[in-house]
CSV table of C-alpha atoms and ligand atoms in Angstrom, one decimal:
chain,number,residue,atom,x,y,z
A,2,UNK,CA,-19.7,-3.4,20.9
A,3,UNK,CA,-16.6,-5.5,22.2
A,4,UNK,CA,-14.4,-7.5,19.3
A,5,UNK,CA,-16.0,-10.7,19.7
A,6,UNK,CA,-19.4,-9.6,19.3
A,7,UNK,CA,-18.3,-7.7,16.2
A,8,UNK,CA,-16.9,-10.4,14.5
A,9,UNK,CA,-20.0,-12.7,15.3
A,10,UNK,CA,-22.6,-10.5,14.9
A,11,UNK,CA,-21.6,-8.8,11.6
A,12,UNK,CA,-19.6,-11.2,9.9
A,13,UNK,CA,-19.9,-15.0,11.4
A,14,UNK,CA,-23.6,-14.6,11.3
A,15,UNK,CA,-23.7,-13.3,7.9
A,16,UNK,CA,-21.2,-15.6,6.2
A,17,UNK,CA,-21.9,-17.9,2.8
A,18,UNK,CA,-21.3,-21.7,3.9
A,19,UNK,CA,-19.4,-23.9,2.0
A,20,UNK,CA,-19.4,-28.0,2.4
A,21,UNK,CA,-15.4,-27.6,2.2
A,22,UNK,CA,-14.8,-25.4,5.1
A,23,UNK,CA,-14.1,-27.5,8.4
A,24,UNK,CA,-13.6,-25.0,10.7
A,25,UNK,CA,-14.8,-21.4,10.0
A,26,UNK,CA,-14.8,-18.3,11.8
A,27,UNK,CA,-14.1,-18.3,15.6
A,28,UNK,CA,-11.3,-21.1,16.2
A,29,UNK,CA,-7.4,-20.0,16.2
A,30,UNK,CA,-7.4,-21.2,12.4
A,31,UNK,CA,-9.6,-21.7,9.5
A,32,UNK,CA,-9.6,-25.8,8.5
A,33,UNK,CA,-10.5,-26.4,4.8
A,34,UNK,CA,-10.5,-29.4,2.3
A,35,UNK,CA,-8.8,-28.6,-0.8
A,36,UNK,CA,-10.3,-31.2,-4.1
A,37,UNK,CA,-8.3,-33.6,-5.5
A,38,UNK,CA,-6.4,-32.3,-9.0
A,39,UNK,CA,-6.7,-28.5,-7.4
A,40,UNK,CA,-3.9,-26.2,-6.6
A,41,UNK,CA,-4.5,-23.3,-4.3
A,42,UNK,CA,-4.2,-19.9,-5.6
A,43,UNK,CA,-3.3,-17.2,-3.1
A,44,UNK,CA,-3.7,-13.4,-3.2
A,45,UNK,CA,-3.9,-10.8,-0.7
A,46,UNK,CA,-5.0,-6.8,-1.3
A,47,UNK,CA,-4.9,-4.0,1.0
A,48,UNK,CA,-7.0,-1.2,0.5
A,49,UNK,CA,-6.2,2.2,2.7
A,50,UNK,CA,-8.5,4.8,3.9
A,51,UNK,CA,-7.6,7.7,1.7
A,52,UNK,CA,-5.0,6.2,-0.1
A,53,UNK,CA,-7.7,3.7,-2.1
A,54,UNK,CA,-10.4,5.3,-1.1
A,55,UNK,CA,-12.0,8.2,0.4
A,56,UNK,CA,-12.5,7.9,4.1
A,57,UNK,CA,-16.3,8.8,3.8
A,58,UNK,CA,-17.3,6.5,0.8
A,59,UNK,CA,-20.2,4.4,1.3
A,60,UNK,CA,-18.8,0.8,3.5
A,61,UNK,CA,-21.3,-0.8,0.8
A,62,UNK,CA,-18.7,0.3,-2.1
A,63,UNK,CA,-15.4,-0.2,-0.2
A,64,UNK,CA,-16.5,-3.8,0.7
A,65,UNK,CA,-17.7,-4.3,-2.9
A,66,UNK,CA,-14.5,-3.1,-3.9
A,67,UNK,CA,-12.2,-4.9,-1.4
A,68,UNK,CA,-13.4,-8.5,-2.3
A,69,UNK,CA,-13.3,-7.7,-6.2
A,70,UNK,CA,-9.9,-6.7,-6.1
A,71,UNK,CA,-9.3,-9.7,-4.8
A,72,UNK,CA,-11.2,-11.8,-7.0
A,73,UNK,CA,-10.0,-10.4,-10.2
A,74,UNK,CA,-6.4,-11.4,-9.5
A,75,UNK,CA,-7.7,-15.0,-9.0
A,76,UNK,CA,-9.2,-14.3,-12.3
A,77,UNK,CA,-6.1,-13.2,-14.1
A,78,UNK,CA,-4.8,-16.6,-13.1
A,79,UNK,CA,-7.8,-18.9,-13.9
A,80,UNK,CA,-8.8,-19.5,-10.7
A,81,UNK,CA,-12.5,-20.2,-9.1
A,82,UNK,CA,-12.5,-18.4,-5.6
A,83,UNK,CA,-13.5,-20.2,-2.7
A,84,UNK,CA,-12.5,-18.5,0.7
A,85,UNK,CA,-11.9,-14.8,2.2
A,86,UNK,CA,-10.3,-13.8,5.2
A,87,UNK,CA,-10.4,-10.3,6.8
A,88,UNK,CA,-8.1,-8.2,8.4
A,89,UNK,CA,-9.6,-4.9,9.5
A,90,UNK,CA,-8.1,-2.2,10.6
A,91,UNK,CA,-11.1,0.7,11.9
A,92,UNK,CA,-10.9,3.4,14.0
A,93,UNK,CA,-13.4,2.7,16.2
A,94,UNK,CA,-16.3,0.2,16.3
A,95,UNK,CA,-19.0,2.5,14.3
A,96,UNK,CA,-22.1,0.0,14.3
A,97,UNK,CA,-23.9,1.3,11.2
A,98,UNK,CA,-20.8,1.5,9.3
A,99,UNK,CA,-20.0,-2.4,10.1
A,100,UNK,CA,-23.8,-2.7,8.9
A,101,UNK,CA,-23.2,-1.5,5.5
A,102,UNK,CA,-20.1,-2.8,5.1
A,103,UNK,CA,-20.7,-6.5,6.6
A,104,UNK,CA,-24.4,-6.1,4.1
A,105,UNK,CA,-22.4,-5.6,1.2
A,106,UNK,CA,-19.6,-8.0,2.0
A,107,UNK,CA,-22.1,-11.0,2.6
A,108,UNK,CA,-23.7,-10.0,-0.7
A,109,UNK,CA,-21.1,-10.1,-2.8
A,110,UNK,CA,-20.0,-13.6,-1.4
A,111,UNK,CA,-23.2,-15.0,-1.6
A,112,UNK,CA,-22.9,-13.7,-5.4
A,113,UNK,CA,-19.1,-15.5,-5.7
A,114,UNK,CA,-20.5,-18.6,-3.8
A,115,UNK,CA,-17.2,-17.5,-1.7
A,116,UNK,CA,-17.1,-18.0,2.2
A,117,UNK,CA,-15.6,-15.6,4.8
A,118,UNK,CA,-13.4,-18.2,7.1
A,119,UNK,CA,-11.3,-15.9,9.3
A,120,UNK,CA,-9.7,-12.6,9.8
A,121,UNK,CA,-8.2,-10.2,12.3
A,122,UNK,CA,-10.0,-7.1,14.0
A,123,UNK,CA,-8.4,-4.0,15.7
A,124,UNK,CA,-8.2,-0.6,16.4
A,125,UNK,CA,-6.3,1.7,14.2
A,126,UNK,CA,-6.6,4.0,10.7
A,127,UNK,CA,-9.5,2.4,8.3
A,128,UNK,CA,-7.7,-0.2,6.3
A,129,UNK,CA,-9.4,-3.3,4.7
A,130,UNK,CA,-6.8,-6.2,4.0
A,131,UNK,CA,-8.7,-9.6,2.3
A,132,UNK,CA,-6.7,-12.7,1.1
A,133,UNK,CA,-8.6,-14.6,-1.1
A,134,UNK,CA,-8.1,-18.6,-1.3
A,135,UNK,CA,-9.3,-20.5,-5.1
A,136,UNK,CA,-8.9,-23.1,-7.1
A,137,UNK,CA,-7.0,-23.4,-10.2
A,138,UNK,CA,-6.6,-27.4,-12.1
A,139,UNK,CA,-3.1,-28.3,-11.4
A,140,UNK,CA,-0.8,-27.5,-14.3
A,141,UNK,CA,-3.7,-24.8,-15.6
A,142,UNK,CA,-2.9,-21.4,-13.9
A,143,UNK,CA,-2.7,-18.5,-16.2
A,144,UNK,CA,0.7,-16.9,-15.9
A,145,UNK,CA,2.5,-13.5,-16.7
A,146,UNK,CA,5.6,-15.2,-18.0
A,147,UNK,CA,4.0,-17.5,-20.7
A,148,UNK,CA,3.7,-15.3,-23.5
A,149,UNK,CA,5.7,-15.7,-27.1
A,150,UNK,CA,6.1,-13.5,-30.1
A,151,UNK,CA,3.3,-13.8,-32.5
A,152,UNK,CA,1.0,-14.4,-29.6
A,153,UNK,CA,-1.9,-12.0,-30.0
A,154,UNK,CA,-3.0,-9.6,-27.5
A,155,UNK,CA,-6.6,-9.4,-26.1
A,156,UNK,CA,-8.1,-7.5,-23.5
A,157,UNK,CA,-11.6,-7.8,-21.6
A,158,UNK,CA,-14.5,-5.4,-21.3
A,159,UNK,CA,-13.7,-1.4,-21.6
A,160,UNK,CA,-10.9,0.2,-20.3
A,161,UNK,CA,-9.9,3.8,-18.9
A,162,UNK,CA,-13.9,3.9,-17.2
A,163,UNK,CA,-12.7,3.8,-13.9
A,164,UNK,CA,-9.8,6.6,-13.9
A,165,UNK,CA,-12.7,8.7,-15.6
A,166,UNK,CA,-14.7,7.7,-12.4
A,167,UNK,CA,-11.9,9.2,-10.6
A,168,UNK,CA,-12.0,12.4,-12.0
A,169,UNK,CA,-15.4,12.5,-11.2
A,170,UNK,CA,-15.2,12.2,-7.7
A,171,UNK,CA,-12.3,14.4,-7.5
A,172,UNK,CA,-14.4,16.9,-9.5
A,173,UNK,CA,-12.0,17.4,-12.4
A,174,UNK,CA,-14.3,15.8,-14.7
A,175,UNK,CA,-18.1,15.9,-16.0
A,176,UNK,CA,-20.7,15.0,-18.1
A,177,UNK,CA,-24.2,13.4,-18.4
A,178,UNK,CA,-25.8,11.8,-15.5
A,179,UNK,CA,-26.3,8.6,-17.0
A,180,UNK,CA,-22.5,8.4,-18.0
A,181,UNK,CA,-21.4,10.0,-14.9
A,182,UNK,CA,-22.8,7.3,-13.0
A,183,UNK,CA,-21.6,4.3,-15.3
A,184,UNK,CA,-18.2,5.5,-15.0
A,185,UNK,CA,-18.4,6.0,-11.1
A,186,UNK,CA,-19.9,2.4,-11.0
A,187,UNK,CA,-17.1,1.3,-12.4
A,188,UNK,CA,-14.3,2.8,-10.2
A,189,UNK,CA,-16.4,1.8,-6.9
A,190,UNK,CA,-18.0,-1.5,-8.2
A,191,UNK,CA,-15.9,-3.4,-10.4
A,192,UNK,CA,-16.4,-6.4,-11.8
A,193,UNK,CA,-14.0,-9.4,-11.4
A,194,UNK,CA,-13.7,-11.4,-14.6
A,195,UNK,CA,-14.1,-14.5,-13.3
A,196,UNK,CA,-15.7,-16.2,-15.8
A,197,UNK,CA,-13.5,-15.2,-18.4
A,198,UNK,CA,-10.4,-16.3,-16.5
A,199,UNK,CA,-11.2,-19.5,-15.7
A,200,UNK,CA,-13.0,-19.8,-19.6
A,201,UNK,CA,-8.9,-19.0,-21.1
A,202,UNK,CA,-7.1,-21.8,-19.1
A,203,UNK,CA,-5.4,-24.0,-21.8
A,204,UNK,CA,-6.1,-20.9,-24.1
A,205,UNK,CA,-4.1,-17.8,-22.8
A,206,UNK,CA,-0.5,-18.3,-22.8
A,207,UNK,CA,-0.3,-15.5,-20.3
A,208,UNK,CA,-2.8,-13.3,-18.4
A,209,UNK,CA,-2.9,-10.5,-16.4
A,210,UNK,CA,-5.6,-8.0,-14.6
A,211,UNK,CA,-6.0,-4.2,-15.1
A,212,UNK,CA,-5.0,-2.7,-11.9
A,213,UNK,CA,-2.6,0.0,-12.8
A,214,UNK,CA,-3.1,0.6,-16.3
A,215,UNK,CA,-2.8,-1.1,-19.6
A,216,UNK,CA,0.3,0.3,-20.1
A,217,UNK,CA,1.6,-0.9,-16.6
A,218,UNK,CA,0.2,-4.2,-16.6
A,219,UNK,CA,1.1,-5.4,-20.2
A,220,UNK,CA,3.9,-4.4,-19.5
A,221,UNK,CA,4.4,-7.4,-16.5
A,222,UNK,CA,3.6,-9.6,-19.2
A,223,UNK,CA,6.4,-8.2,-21.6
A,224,UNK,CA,8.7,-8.1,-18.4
A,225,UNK,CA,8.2,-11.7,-17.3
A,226,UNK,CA,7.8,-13.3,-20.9
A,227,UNK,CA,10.6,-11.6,-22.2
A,228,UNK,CA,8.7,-10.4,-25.3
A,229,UNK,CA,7.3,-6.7,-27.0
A,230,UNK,CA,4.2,-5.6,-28.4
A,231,UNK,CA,2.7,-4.1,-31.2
A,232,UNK,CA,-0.6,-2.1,-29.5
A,233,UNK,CA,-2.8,-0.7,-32.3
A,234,UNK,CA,-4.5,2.0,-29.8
A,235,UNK,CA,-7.1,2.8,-32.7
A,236,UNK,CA,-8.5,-0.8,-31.4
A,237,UNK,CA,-8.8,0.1,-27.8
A,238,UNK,CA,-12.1,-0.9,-26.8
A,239,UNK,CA,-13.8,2.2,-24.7
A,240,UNK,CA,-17.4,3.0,-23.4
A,241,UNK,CA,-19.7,4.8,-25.0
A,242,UNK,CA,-20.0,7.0,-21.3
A,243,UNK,CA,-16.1,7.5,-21.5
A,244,UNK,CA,-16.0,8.8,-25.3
A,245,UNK,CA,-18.7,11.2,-24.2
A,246,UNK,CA,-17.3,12.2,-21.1
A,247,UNK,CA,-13.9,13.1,-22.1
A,248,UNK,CA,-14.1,12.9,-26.3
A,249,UNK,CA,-12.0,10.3,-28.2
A,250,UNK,CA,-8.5,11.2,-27.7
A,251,UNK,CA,-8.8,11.5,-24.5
A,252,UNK,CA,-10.4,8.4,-23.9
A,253,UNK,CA,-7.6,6.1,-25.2
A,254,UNK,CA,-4.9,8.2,-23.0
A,255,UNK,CA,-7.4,7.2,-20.0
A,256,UNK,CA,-7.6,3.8,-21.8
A,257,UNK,CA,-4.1,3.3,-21.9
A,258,UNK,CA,-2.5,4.7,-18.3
A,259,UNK,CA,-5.8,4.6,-16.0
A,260,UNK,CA,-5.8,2.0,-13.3
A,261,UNK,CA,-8.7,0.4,-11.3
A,262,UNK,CA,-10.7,-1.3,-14.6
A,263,UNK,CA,-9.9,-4.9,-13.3
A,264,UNK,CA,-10.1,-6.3,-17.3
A,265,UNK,CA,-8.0,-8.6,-17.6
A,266,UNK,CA,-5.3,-8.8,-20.5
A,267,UNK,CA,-4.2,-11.8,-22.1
A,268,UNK,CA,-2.3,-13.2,-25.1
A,269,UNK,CA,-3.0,-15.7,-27.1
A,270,UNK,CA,-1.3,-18.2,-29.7
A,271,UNK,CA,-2.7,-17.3,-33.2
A,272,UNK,CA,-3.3,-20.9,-34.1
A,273,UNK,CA,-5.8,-21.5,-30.3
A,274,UNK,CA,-7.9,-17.8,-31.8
A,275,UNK,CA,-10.8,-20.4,-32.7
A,276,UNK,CA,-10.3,-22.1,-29.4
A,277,UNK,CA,-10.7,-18.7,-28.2
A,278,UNK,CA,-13.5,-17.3,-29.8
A,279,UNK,CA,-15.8,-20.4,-29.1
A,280,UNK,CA,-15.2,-20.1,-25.7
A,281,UNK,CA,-15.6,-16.0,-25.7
A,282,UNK,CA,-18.9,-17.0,-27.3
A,283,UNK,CA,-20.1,-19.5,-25.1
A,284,UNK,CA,-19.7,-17.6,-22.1
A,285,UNK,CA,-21.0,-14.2,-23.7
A,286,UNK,CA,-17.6,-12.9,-23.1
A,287,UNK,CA,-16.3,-9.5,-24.7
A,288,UNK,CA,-12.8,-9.5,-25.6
A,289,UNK,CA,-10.8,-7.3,-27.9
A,290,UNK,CA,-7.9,-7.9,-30.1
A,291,UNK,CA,-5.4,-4.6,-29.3
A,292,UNK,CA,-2.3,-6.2,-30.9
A,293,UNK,CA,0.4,-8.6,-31.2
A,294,UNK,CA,3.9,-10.2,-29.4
A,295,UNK,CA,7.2,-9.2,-30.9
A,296,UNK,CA,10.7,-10.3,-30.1
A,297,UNK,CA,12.0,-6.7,-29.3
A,298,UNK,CA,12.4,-7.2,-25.3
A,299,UNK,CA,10.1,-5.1,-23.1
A,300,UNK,CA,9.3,-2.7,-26.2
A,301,UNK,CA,6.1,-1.7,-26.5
A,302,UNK,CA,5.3,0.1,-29.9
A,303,UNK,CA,1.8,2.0,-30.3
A,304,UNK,CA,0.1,2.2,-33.6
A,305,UNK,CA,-3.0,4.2,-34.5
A,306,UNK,CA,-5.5,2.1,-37.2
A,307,UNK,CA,-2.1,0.4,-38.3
A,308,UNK,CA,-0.2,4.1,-38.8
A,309,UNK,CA,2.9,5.2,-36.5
A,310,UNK,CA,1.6,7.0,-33.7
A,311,UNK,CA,2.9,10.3,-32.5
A,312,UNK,CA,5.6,9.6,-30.1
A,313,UNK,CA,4.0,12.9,-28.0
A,314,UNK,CA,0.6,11.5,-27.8
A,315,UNK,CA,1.4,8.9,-25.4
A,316,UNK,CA,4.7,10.2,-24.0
A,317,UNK,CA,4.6,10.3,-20.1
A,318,UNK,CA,1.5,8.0,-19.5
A,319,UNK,CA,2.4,5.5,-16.8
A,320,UNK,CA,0.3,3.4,-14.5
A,321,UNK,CA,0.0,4.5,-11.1
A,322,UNK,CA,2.9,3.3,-8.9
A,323,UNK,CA,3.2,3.9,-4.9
A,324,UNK,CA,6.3,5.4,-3.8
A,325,UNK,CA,7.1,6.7,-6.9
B,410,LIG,P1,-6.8,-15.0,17.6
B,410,LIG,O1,-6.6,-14.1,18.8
B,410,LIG,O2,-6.6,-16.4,17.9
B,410,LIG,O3,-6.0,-14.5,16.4
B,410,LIG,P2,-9.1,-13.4,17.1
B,410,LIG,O4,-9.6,-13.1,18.4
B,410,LIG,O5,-8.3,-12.4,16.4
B,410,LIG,O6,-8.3,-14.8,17.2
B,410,LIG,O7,-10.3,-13.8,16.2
B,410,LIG,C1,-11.3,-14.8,16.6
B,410,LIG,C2,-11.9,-15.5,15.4
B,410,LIG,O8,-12.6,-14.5,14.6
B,410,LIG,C3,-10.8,-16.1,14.5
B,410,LIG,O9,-11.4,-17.3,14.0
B,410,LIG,C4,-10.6,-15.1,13.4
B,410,LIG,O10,-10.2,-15.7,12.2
B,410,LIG,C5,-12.0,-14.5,13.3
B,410,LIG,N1,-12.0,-13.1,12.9
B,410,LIG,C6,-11.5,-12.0,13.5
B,410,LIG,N2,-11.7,-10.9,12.9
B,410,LIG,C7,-12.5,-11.2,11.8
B,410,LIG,C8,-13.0,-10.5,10.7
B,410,LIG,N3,-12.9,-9.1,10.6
B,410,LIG,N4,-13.7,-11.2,9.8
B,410,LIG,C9,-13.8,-12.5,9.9
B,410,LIG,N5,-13.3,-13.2,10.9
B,410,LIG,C10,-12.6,-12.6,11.8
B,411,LIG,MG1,-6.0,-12.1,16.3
């Protein structure tokens, strides 16, 4: 199959349609309309063959996975996502791997109400690069760099499931089937948290998705806002198919330096935490108090059920960094 009848056949064919998209797939540009009141939010991800990956995963999961990325930082910034483009990168034009992968893709931005308006095909080492286009209220997107002392700290869902994942695939890790595949599901088919970004807007003072670890990632919020934190990790919320997997202990170290959960982590002003739990409510969102803001730039303090916690216990753990 040539390029052209690639890009119609697997992915103009298969594309959600949105009313605000003028000019879609197969013109030099992508033409949309933007609402009145909106600003754009803008976010781009690359995921590499054997880098984020492994070469021979299922097209289903890495499609999955390359949009949700995506997604979850317009999440962490309280934005609805609208459009996707698609730059791929593929060693050569394998037809039923463009089946999975363009199946999956279409499926998940049916799910998202998202559409596919452009991208860029060619020849080389399997790489997936989307940019994701949303929408965010002016004045209303969810920052890093808004935080204040006092502000308590929150973070969504379970965390350290999909670094266990990891070990599982690498084969330095089992346990039960059931939890096995939970935490596999997790690492290959995340969940952005959509909802519960766009439910914080006027609530968070800052926000921020798990991509690196909970460690690395609050610690952009400290960084920007210019504040510590007080992280209690007795509180930390983990899966019942994590604890099992790897015991307790172990399951707050993967809690607290294991990247890939896409959560999101966000602080909020003590006087807004009734705001905040109405809306967690309303939206049957999980969220869990960790800690609190402090004034002590960039330092983060850990506490274990409100005791000092051995200095040794977390001592090393940081996110995963390229290049480093
Ligand atoms: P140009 O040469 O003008 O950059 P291309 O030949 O690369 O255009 O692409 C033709 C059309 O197909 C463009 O509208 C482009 O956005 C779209 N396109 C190319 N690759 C993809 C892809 N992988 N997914 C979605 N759209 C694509
Ligand atoms: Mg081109």
């Amino acid at each position: 199959m040539k390029e052209f009848a690639i890009i119609d056949h697997f992915f103009k064919s298969r594309s959600h349609q949105r009313k605000d998209v003028v000019i879609g797939i197969g013109d030099d540009c992508a033409v949309t309309d933007i609402p009145d009141g909106q600003s754009l939010a803008i976010t781009t991800d690359t995921l590499v063959g054997d880098v984020h990956f492994f070469k021979d995963a299922n097209p289903a999961a890495i499609a999955h996975k390359a949009v949700a990325v995506n997604l979850s930082d317009l999440a962490s910034m309280g934005a609805e996502p609208a459009w996707l483009s698609l730059s791929l990168s593929l060693p050569n034009a394998d037809e039923e791997w463009l089946e999975t992968f363009s199946q999956s893709l279409a499926e998940i931005t049916d799910y998202y109400a998202v559409q596919l308006i452009g991208g860029d095909t060619v020849q080389g080492p399997l790489s997936i690069t989307i940019t994701a286009h949303g929408f965010v209220p002016q004045g209303q997107a969810l920052t890093r760099s808004g935080a204040k002392p006092g502000h308590l700290v929150y973070v969504t869902g379970t965390l350290g499931d999909a670094g266990a994942g990891l070990d599982i695939m690498r084969g330095k890790l089992s346990t039960s089937k059931t939890s096995e595949d939970f935490l596999v599901k997790r690492l290959h088919y995340p969940t952005a948290r959509l909802l519960a970004g766009t439910a914080l807007r006027r609530i968070a003072s800052a926000c921020v998705d798990v991509s690196d670890g909970l460690l690395s990632d609050l610690g952009h919020i400290l960084e920007s806002s210019q504040c510590g934190a007080t992280i209690d990790i007795g509180k930390l919320p983990l899966s019942v198919a994590l604890k099992e997997a790897v015991g307790h202990d172990d399951a707050i170290r993967y809690a607290l330096d294991s990247g890939d959960d896409y959560e999101l982590i966000f602080t909020v002003p003590e006087e807004l935490k009734g705001n905040l739990d109405i809306a967690l409510a309303n939206f049957n969102i999980k969220a869990t108090c960790i800690g609190q803001l402090t004034g002590a730039n960039s330092k983060l303090e850990m506490k274990r059920d409100g005791e000092p916690c051995d200095e040794a216990f977390f001592a090393a753990k940081k996110g995963f960094e390229h290049f480093s």
